[in-house]
PDB file of C-alpha atoms in Angstrom:
ATOM      1  CA  LYS A   1     -13.876  -3.225 -11.360  1.00 66.00           C
ATOM      2  CA  ALA A   2     -13.848  -6.839 -12.514  1.00 80.00           C
ATOM      3  CA  GLY A   3     -10.902  -7.946 -14.622  1.00 94.00           C
ATOM      4  CA  VAL A   4     -10.800 -10.285 -17.590  1.00 97.00           C
ATOM      5  CA  THR A   5     -12.389 -13.586 -16.586  1.00 97.00           C
ATOM      6  CA  GLN A   6     -11.392 -16.849 -18.193  1.00 98.00           C
ATOM      7  CA  THR A   7     -12.980 -20.223 -17.618  1.00 97.00           C
ATOM      8  CA  PRO A   8     -12.073 -22.883 -16.903  1.00 97.00           C
ATOM      9  CA  ARG A   9      -8.738 -22.309 -15.156  1.00 97.00           C
ATOM     10  CA  TYR A  10      -7.471 -25.822 -15.770  1.00 97.00           C
ATOM     11  CA  LEU A  11      -8.415 -28.457 -18.303  1.00 97.00           C
ATOM     12  CA  ILE A  12      -7.146 -31.933 -19.109  1.00 98.00           C
ATOM     13  CA  LYS A  13      -8.159 -33.465 -22.424  1.00 98.00           C
ATOM     14  CA  THR A  14      -7.076 -36.456 -24.463  1.00 98.00           C
ATOM     15  CA  ARG A  15      -5.726 -36.339 -27.980  1.00 98.00           C
ATOM     16  CA  GLY A  16      -8.397 -36.049 -30.638  1.00 97.00           C
ATOM     17  CA  GLN A  17     -10.922 -34.338 -28.393  1.00 98.00           C
ATOM     18  CA  GLN A  18     -12.054 -30.763 -28.793  1.00 98.00           C
ATOM     19  CA  VAL A  19     -12.170 -27.983 -26.232  1.00 98.00           C
ATOM     20  CA  THR A  20     -13.900 -24.630 -25.812  1.00 98.00           C
ATOM     21  CA  LEU A  21     -12.433 -21.863 -23.693  1.00 98.00           C
ATOM     22  CA  SER A  22     -14.380 -18.840 -22.537  1.00 98.00           C
ATOM     23  CA  CYS A  23     -13.417 -15.221 -21.901  1.00 98.00           C
ATOM     24  CA  SER A  24     -15.379 -12.318 -20.453  1.00 97.00           C
ATOM     25  CA  PRO A  25     -13.614  -8.996 -21.080  1.00 97.00           C
ATOM     26  CA  ILE A  26     -13.543  -5.993 -18.795  1.00 96.00           C
ATOM     27  CA  SER A  27     -16.813  -4.100 -18.980  1.00 94.00           C
ATOM     28  CA  GLY A  28     -16.653  -1.583 -21.811  1.00 91.00           C
ATOM     29  CA  HIS A  29     -13.785  -3.323 -23.604  1.00 91.00           C
ATOM     30  CA  ARG A  30     -14.896  -4.393 -27.044  1.00 90.00           C
ATOM     31  CA  SER A  31     -11.582  -5.723 -28.332  1.00 92.00           C
ATOM     32  CA  VAL A  32     -10.598  -9.241 -27.303  1.00 95.00           C
ATOM     33  CA  SER A  33      -7.457 -11.109 -28.268  1.00 96.00           C
ATOM     34  CA  TRP A  34      -6.234 -14.618 -27.589  1.00 97.00           C
ATOM     35  CA  TYR A  35      -2.657 -15.767 -27.089  1.00 97.00           C
ATOM     36  CA  GLN A  36      -1.002 -19.107 -26.566  1.00 98.00           C
ATOM     37  CA  GLN A  37       1.960 -19.263 -24.212  1.00 97.00           C
ATOM     38  CA  THR A  38       4.417 -22.153 -24.095  1.00 95.00           C
ATOM     39  CA  PRO A  39       7.939 -22.370 -22.657  1.00 91.00           C
ATOM     40  CA  GLY A  40       9.351 -23.095 -26.092  1.00 88.00           C
ATOM     41  CA  GLN A  41       7.558 -20.478 -28.195  1.00 90.00           C
ATOM     42  CA  GLY A  42       6.673 -17.766 -25.722  1.00 92.00           C
ATOM     43  CA  LEU A  43       3.521 -15.733 -26.355  1.00 95.00           C
ATOM     44  CA  GLN A  44       1.987 -16.417 -29.756  1.00 95.00           C
ATOM     45  CA  PHE A  45      -0.964 -14.455 -31.140  1.00 95.00           C
ATOM     46  CA  LEU A  46      -4.032 -16.477 -32.056  1.00 97.00           C
ATOM     47  CA  PHE A  47      -6.717 -13.958 -33.043  1.00 94.00           C
ATOM     48  CA  GLU A  48      -8.335 -10.609 -32.300  1.00 93.00           C
ATOM     49  CA  TYR A  49     -12.034  -9.838 -32.269  1.00 94.00           C
ATOM     50  CA  PHE A  50     -13.868  -6.538 -32.296  1.00 91.00           C
ATOM     51  CA  SER A  51     -17.629  -6.073 -32.597  1.00 90.00           C
ATOM     52  CA  GLU A  52     -18.122  -9.780 -33.283  1.00 93.00           C
ATOM     53  CA  THR A  53     -15.677  -9.663 -36.223  1.00 93.00           C
ATOM     54  CA  GLN A  54     -12.304 -11.343 -36.430  1.00 93.00           C
ATOM     55  CA  ARG A  55      -9.856  -8.567 -37.302  1.00 90.00           C
ATOM     56  CA  ASN A  56      -6.549 -10.399 -37.103  1.00 89.00           C
ATOM     57  CA  LYS A  57      -5.489 -14.010 -37.137  1.00 92.00           C
ATOM     58  CA  GLY A  58      -2.155 -15.518 -36.187  1.00 93.00           C
ATOM     59  CA  ASN A  59      -0.314 -18.353 -37.839  1.00 93.00           C
ATOM     60  CA  PHE A  60      -2.177 -21.279 -36.333  1.00 96.00           C
ATOM     61  CA  PRO A  61      -3.890 -24.168 -38.119  1.00 96.00           C
ATOM     62  CA  GLY A  62      -7.589 -24.130 -38.833  1.00 96.00           C
ATOM     63  CA  ARG A  63      -8.208 -26.372 -35.806  1.00 97.00           C
ATOM     64  CA  PHE A  64      -8.047 -23.169 -33.790  1.00 98.00           C
ATOM     65  CA  SER A  65     -11.114 -20.991 -34.123  1.00 97.00           C
ATOM     66  CA  GLY A  66     -12.897 -18.356 -32.149  1.00 97.00           C
ATOM     67  CA  ARG A  67     -15.860 -16.079 -32.016  1.00 97.00           C
ATOM     68  CA  GLN A  68     -17.148 -13.052 -30.197  1.00 97.00           C
ATOM     69  CA  PHE A  69     -20.682 -12.428 -29.047  1.00 96.00           C
ATOM     70  CA  SER A  70     -22.694  -9.212 -29.013  1.00 95.00           C
ATOM     71  CA  ASN A  71     -21.861  -8.674 -25.328  1.00 93.00           C
ATOM     72  CA  SER A  72     -18.111  -8.839 -26.241  1.00 94.00           C
ATOM     73  CA  ARG A  73     -17.640 -12.188 -24.527  1.00 97.00           C
ATOM     74  CA  SER A  74     -15.447 -14.491 -26.583  1.00 97.00           C
ATOM     75  CA  GLU A  75     -14.810 -18.177 -26.973  1.00 98.00           C
ATOM     76  CA  MET A  76     -12.041 -20.083 -28.655  1.00 98.00           C
ATOM     77  CA  ASN A  77     -12.278 -23.668 -29.805  1.00 98.00           C
ATOM     78  CA  VAL A  78      -9.574 -26.173 -30.559  1.00 98.00           C
ATOM     79  CA  SER A  79     -10.618 -29.315 -32.403  1.00 96.00           C
ATOM     80  CA  THR A  80      -8.744 -32.595 -32.797  1.00 97.00           C
ATOM     81  CA  LEU A  81      -6.393 -31.811 -29.940  1.00 98.00           C
ATOM     82  CA  GLU A  82      -2.718 -32.684 -30.256  1.00 98.00           C
ATOM     83  CA  LEU A  83      -0.125 -33.076 -27.511  1.00 97.00           C
ATOM     84  CA  GLY A  84       1.555 -29.888 -28.740  1.00 96.00           C
ATOM     85  CA  ASP A  85      -1.574 -27.894 -27.954  1.00 97.00           C
ATOM     86  CA  SER A  86      -0.755 -28.153 -24.258  1.00 97.00           C
ATOM     87  CA  ALA A  87      -0.228 -24.557 -23.202  1.00 97.00           C
ATOM     88  CA  LEU A  88      -1.502 -21.607 -21.243  1.00 98.00           C
ATOM     89  CA  TYR A  89      -4.214 -19.867 -23.255  1.00 98.00           C
ATOM     90  CA  LEU A  90      -4.569 -16.212 -22.439  1.00 98.00           C
ATOM     91  CA  CYS A  91      -7.388 -13.870 -23.277  1.00 97.00           C
ATOM     92  CA  ALA A  92      -6.845 -10.119 -23.200  1.00 96.00           C
ATOM     93  CA  SER A  93      -9.158  -7.164 -23.639  1.00 95.00           C
ATOM     94  CA  SER A  94      -8.568  -3.526 -24.506  1.00 91.00           C
ATOM     95  CA  ARG A  95     -10.456  -0.264 -24.911  1.00 86.00           C
ATOM     96  CA  GLY A  96      -8.530   0.307 -28.156  1.00 80.00           C
ATOM     97  CA  GLN A  97      -5.633   2.375 -29.444  1.00 75.00           C
ATOM     98  CA  GLY A  98      -3.825   4.252 -26.723  1.00 76.00           C
ATOM     99  CA  HIS A  99      -4.579   1.565 -24.197  1.00 82.00           C
ATOM    100  CA  GLY A 100      -2.787  -1.682 -23.572  1.00 87.00           C
ATOM    101  CA  TYR A 101      -4.245  -5.118 -23.226  1.00 92.00           C
ATOM    102  CA  THR A 102      -5.296  -6.490 -19.847  1.00 95.00           C
ATOM    103  CA  PHE A 103      -4.827 -10.231 -19.603  1.00 97.00           C
ATOM    104  CA  GLY A 104      -7.004 -12.747 -17.832  1.00 97.00           C
ATOM    105  CA  SER A 105      -5.595 -15.435 -15.549  1.00 97.00           C
ATOM    106  CA  GLY A 106      -5.514 -17.913 -18.409  1.00 97.00           C
ATOM    107  CA  THR A 107      -6.670 -21.451 -19.010  1.00 98.00           C
ATOM    108  CA  ARG A 108      -4.013 -24.113 -18.530  1.00 97.00           C
ATOM    109  CA  LEU A 109      -4.758 -26.846 -21.091  1.00 98.00           C
ATOM    110  CA  THR A 110      -3.040 -30.198 -20.817  1.00 98.00           C
ATOM    111  CA  VAL A 111      -3.478 -32.723 -23.614  1.00 98.00           C
ATOM    112  CA  VAL A 112      -2.630 -36.315 -22.730  1.00 97.00           C
TER     113      VAL A 112
ATOM    114  CA  GLN B   1       8.438 -11.463 -39.893  1.00 62.00           C
ATOM    115  CA  LYS B   2       8.188  -8.829 -37.187  1.00 71.00           C
ATOM    116  CA  GLU B   3      10.813  -9.482 -34.540  1.00 88.00           C
ATOM    117  CA  VAL B   4      11.014  -8.287 -30.976  1.00 95.00           C
ATOM    118  CA  GLU B   5      14.275  -9.132 -29.257  1.00 95.00           C
ATOM    119  CA  GLN B   6      15.073  -8.928 -25.575  1.00 94.00           C
ATOM    120  CA  ASN B   7      18.160  -9.709 -23.529  1.00 84.00           C
ATOM    121  CA  SER B   8      17.613 -13.338 -22.650  1.00 75.00           C
ATOM    122  CA  GLY B   9      18.993 -12.859 -19.154  1.00 81.00           C
ATOM    123  CA  PRO B  10      18.693 -13.883 -16.479  1.00 92.00           C
ATOM    124  CA  LEU B  11      19.431 -10.499 -14.992  1.00 96.00           C
ATOM    125  CA  SER B  12      20.379 -10.426 -11.334  1.00 97.00           C
ATOM    126  CA  VAL B  13      20.649  -7.207  -9.317  1.00 97.00           C
ATOM    127  CA  PRO B  14      20.913  -6.441  -5.593  1.00 97.00           C
ATOM    128  CA  GLU B  15      18.054  -4.831  -3.717  1.00 97.00           C
ATOM    129  CA  GLY B  16      18.065  -1.067  -4.156  1.00 97.00           C
ATOM    130  CA  ALA B  17      19.912  -1.141  -7.473  1.00 97.00           C
ATOM    131  CA  ILE B  18      18.654  -0.024 -10.889  1.00 97.00           C
ATOM    132  CA  ALA B  19      17.582  -2.837 -13.190  1.00 97.00           C
ATOM    133  CA  SER B  20      17.843  -2.089 -16.897  1.00 96.00           C
ATOM    134  CA  LEU B  21      15.847  -4.141 -19.386  1.00 97.00           C
ATOM    135  CA  ASN B  22      16.264  -3.706 -23.128  1.00 96.00           C
ATOM    136  CA  CYS B  23      14.236  -4.493 -26.209  1.00 96.00           C
ATOM    137  CA  THR B  24      14.732  -3.965 -29.941  1.00 96.00           C
ATOM    138  CA  TYR B  25      12.156  -4.349 -32.681  1.00 96.00           C
ATOM    139  CA  SER B  26      12.391  -4.801 -36.410  1.00 93.00           C
ATOM    140  CA  ASP B  27       9.257  -3.066 -37.744  1.00 90.00           C
ATOM    141  CA  ARG B  28       9.844   0.661 -38.227  1.00 90.00           C
ATOM    142  CA  GLY B  29       6.098   1.163 -38.466  1.00 87.00           C
ATOM    143  CA  SER B  30       5.567   0.148 -34.838  1.00 89.00           C
ATOM    144  CA  GLN B  31       3.328   2.571 -33.002  1.00 87.00           C
ATOM    145  CA  SER B  32       2.783   1.369 -29.462  1.00 91.00           C
ATOM    146  CA  PHE B  33       5.157  -0.205 -26.972  1.00 94.00           C
ATOM    147  CA  PHE B  34       4.381  -2.010 -23.764  1.00 96.00           C
ATOM    148  CA  TRP B  35       6.151  -3.647 -20.873  1.00 97.00           C
ATOM    149  CA  TYR B  36       4.467  -6.514 -19.091  1.00 98.00           C
ATOM    150  CA  ARG B  37       5.545  -8.210 -15.889  1.00 98.00           C
ATOM    151  CA  GLN B  38       4.841 -11.902 -15.447  1.00 97.00           C
ATOM    152  CA  TYR B  39       5.331 -13.710 -12.182  1.00 97.00           C
ATOM    153  CA  SER B  40       5.915 -17.453 -12.323  1.00 94.00           C
ATOM    154  CA  GLY B  41       2.620 -19.264 -12.851  1.00 92.00           C
ATOM    155  CA  LYS B  42       0.686 -16.023 -13.399  1.00 95.00           C
ATOM    156  CA  SER B  43      -0.523 -14.101 -16.426  1.00 96.00           C
ATOM    157  CA  PRO B  44       1.220 -10.985 -17.825  1.00 97.00           C
ATOM    158  CA  GLU B  45       0.440  -7.687 -16.123  1.00 97.00           C
ATOM    159  CA  LEU B  46       0.751  -4.374 -17.958  1.00 95.00           C
ATOM    160  CA  ILE B  47       3.151  -2.063 -16.124  1.00 96.00           C
ATOM    161  CA  MET B  48       4.132   0.573 -18.704  1.00 95.00           C
ATOM    162  CA  SER B  49       3.055   1.827 -22.096  1.00 94.00           C
ATOM    163  CA  ILE B  50       4.867   4.360 -24.277  1.00 95.00           C
ATOM    164  CA  TYR B  51       3.946   5.819 -27.633  1.00 92.00           C
ATOM    165  CA  SER B  52       6.377   8.662 -28.405  1.00 93.00           C
ATOM    166  CA  ASN B  53      10.124   9.129 -28.267  1.00 95.00           C
ATOM    167  CA  GLY B  54      11.625   9.969 -24.912  1.00 95.00           C
ATOM    168  CA  ASP B  55      11.110   8.897 -21.342  1.00 96.00           C
ATOM    169  CA  LYS B  56       7.948   8.096 -19.446  1.00 96.00           C
ATOM    170  CA  GLU B  57       8.077   7.714 -15.692  1.00 97.00           C
ATOM    171  CA  ASP B  58       5.618   5.974 -13.394  1.00 96.00           C
ATOM    172  CA  GLY B  59       6.773   5.545  -9.833  1.00 96.00           C
ATOM    173  CA  ARG B  60       9.925   3.454  -9.799  1.00 97.00           C
ATOM    174  CA  PHE B  61       9.523   2.535 -13.472  1.00 98.00           C
ATOM    175  CA  THR B  62      10.822   4.519 -16.444  1.00 98.00           C
ATOM    176  CA  ALA B  63      10.219   3.480 -20.033  1.00 97.00           C
ATOM    177  CA  GLN B  64      12.460   4.909 -22.731  1.00 97.00           C
ATOM    178  CA  LEU B  65      11.691   4.876 -26.451  1.00 97.00           C
ATOM    179  CA  ASN B  66      13.990   5.665 -29.369  1.00 96.00           C
ATOM    180  CA  LYS B  67      12.174   5.006 -32.633  1.00 94.00           C
ATOM    181  CA  ALA B  68      15.177   5.955 -34.773  1.00 95.00           C
ATOM    182  CA  SER B  69      17.213   3.201 -33.117  1.00 95.00           C
ATOM    183  CA  GLN B  70      14.152   0.914 -32.818  1.00 96.00           C
ATOM    184  CA  TYR B  71      14.886   0.500 -29.173  1.00 95.00           C
ATOM    185  CA  VAL B  72      12.759   0.536 -26.045  1.00 97.00           C
ATOM    186  CA  SER B  73      13.944   0.016 -22.488  1.00 97.00           C
ATOM    187  CA  LEU B  74      12.593  -0.258 -18.971  1.00 98.00           C
ATOM    188  CA  LEU B  75      14.433   0.990 -15.927  1.00 98.00           C
ATOM    189  CA  ILE B  76      13.408  -0.125 -12.465  1.00 98.00           C
ATOM    190  CA  ARG B  77      14.831   2.091  -9.750  1.00 98.00           C
ATOM    191  CA  ASP B  78      15.281   0.980  -6.145  1.00 98.00           C
ATOM    192  CA  SER B  79      14.683  -2.640  -7.183  1.00 98.00           C
ATOM    193  CA  GLN B  80      12.860  -4.804  -4.657  1.00 97.00           C
ATOM    194  CA  PRO B  81      12.763  -8.594  -4.301  1.00 97.00           C
ATOM    195  CA  SER B  82       9.073  -8.362  -5.259  1.00 97.00           C
ATOM    196  CA  ASP B  83      10.213  -7.107  -8.691  1.00 98.00           C
ATOM    197  CA  SER B  84      11.651 -10.562  -9.404  1.00 97.00           C
ATOM    198  CA  ALA B  85       9.704 -11.733 -12.441  1.00 97.00           C
ATOM    199  CA  THR B  86       9.922 -12.106 -16.193  1.00 97.00           C
ATOM    200  CA  TYR B  87       9.550  -8.837 -18.083  1.00 98.00           C
ATOM    201  CA  LEU B  88       8.003  -8.981 -21.535  1.00 97.00           C
ATOM    202  CA  CYS B  89       8.383  -6.313 -24.183  1.00 97.00           C
ATOM    203  CA  ALA B  90       5.456  -6.015 -26.613  1.00 95.00           C
ATOM    204  CA  VAL B  91       5.144  -3.960 -29.770  1.00 94.00           C
ATOM    205  CA  ASN B  92       2.147  -3.028 -31.935  1.00 89.00           C
ATOM    206  CA  ASN B  93       1.918  -1.503 -35.406  1.00 80.00           C
ATOM    207  CA  ASP B  94      -1.825  -1.443 -35.962  1.00 76.00           C
ATOM    208  CA  ARG B  95      -3.078   1.963 -37.110  1.00 69.00           C
ATOM    209  CA  GLY B  96      -6.735   1.067 -36.840  1.00 70.00           C
ATOM    210  CA  SER B  97      -9.131   1.958 -34.094  1.00 66.00           C
ATOM    211  CA  THR B  98      -8.449  -1.234 -32.183  1.00 72.00           C
ATOM    212  CA  LEU B  99      -5.124  -2.118 -30.646  1.00 73.00           C
ATOM    213  CA  GLY B 100      -4.665  -5.161 -32.857  1.00 81.00           C
ATOM    214  CA  ARG B 101      -1.932  -7.702 -32.546  1.00 88.00           C
ATOM    215  CA  LEU B 102       0.941  -7.426 -30.090  1.00 92.00           C
ATOM    216  CA  TYR B 103       4.327  -8.902 -30.947  1.00 93.00           C
ATOM    217  CA  PHE B 104       6.081 -10.138 -27.829  1.00 95.00           C
ATOM    218  CA  GLY B 105       9.715 -10.706 -27.035  1.00 95.00           C
ATOM    219  CA  ARG B 106      10.733 -13.895 -25.240  1.00 94.00           C
ATOM    220  CA  GLY B 107      11.149 -12.004 -21.983  1.00 95.00           C
ATOM    221  CA  THR B 108      13.964 -11.224 -19.585  1.00 96.00           C
ATOM    222  CA  GLN B 109      13.985 -12.940 -16.220  1.00 96.00           C
ATOM    223  CA  LEU B 110      14.914 -10.538 -13.436  1.00 97.00           C
ATOM    224  CA  THR B 111      16.028 -11.614  -9.975  1.00 97.00           C
ATOM    225  CA  VAL B 112      16.467  -9.034  -7.219  1.00 97.00           C
ATOM    226  CA  TRP B 113      18.402 -10.450  -4.293  1.00 96.00           C
ATOM    227  CA  PRO B 114      18.207  -9.015  -0.772  1.00 93.00           C
TER     228      PRO B 114
END
């Protein structure tokens, strides 16, 4: 059974650019969440999607956005990149209540 | 602000010992509790989930939940060097059909020495 797939694994961007990260959840999982992980802040919640609708949003600026497609695949976009956006971005999927989240391998974003 | 606090560690135990990891949470409405293991340079891996008061055992792992004390713990019996990792406690209070947002602690780094 395939796990959560995130692409790309590594990304280097310059300040001011934008980036799009992709996530394919486990087959049958309709709930997808995104987290940012940094050494200083730990794991911070970005957003949760279910059935193409954003259900929850964390405390991040509007430069961070996301969407979910009808096949449950999800993308997140960060515009006008800042140095502080350098982090590991993790996507996780779940079958719902009573089941935990399974994380993908993450996308390591470096902003220079 | 929903807080999840963990012993900052690092925690160091000899091989074969019991490692005890603790977590407290501030939101009394929390419903679901998870322990994740994260090896250096890897993503978090779900190892235990617990939803009701008491103990839940899975192999060498035992999760304990006390909602009255807002406390959840993870015991690792017969610790092995391969258990050396950062352990993250996560808490959820969403009552909807989806799991919703998880609130994570900062993690406890565990080292098991041979």
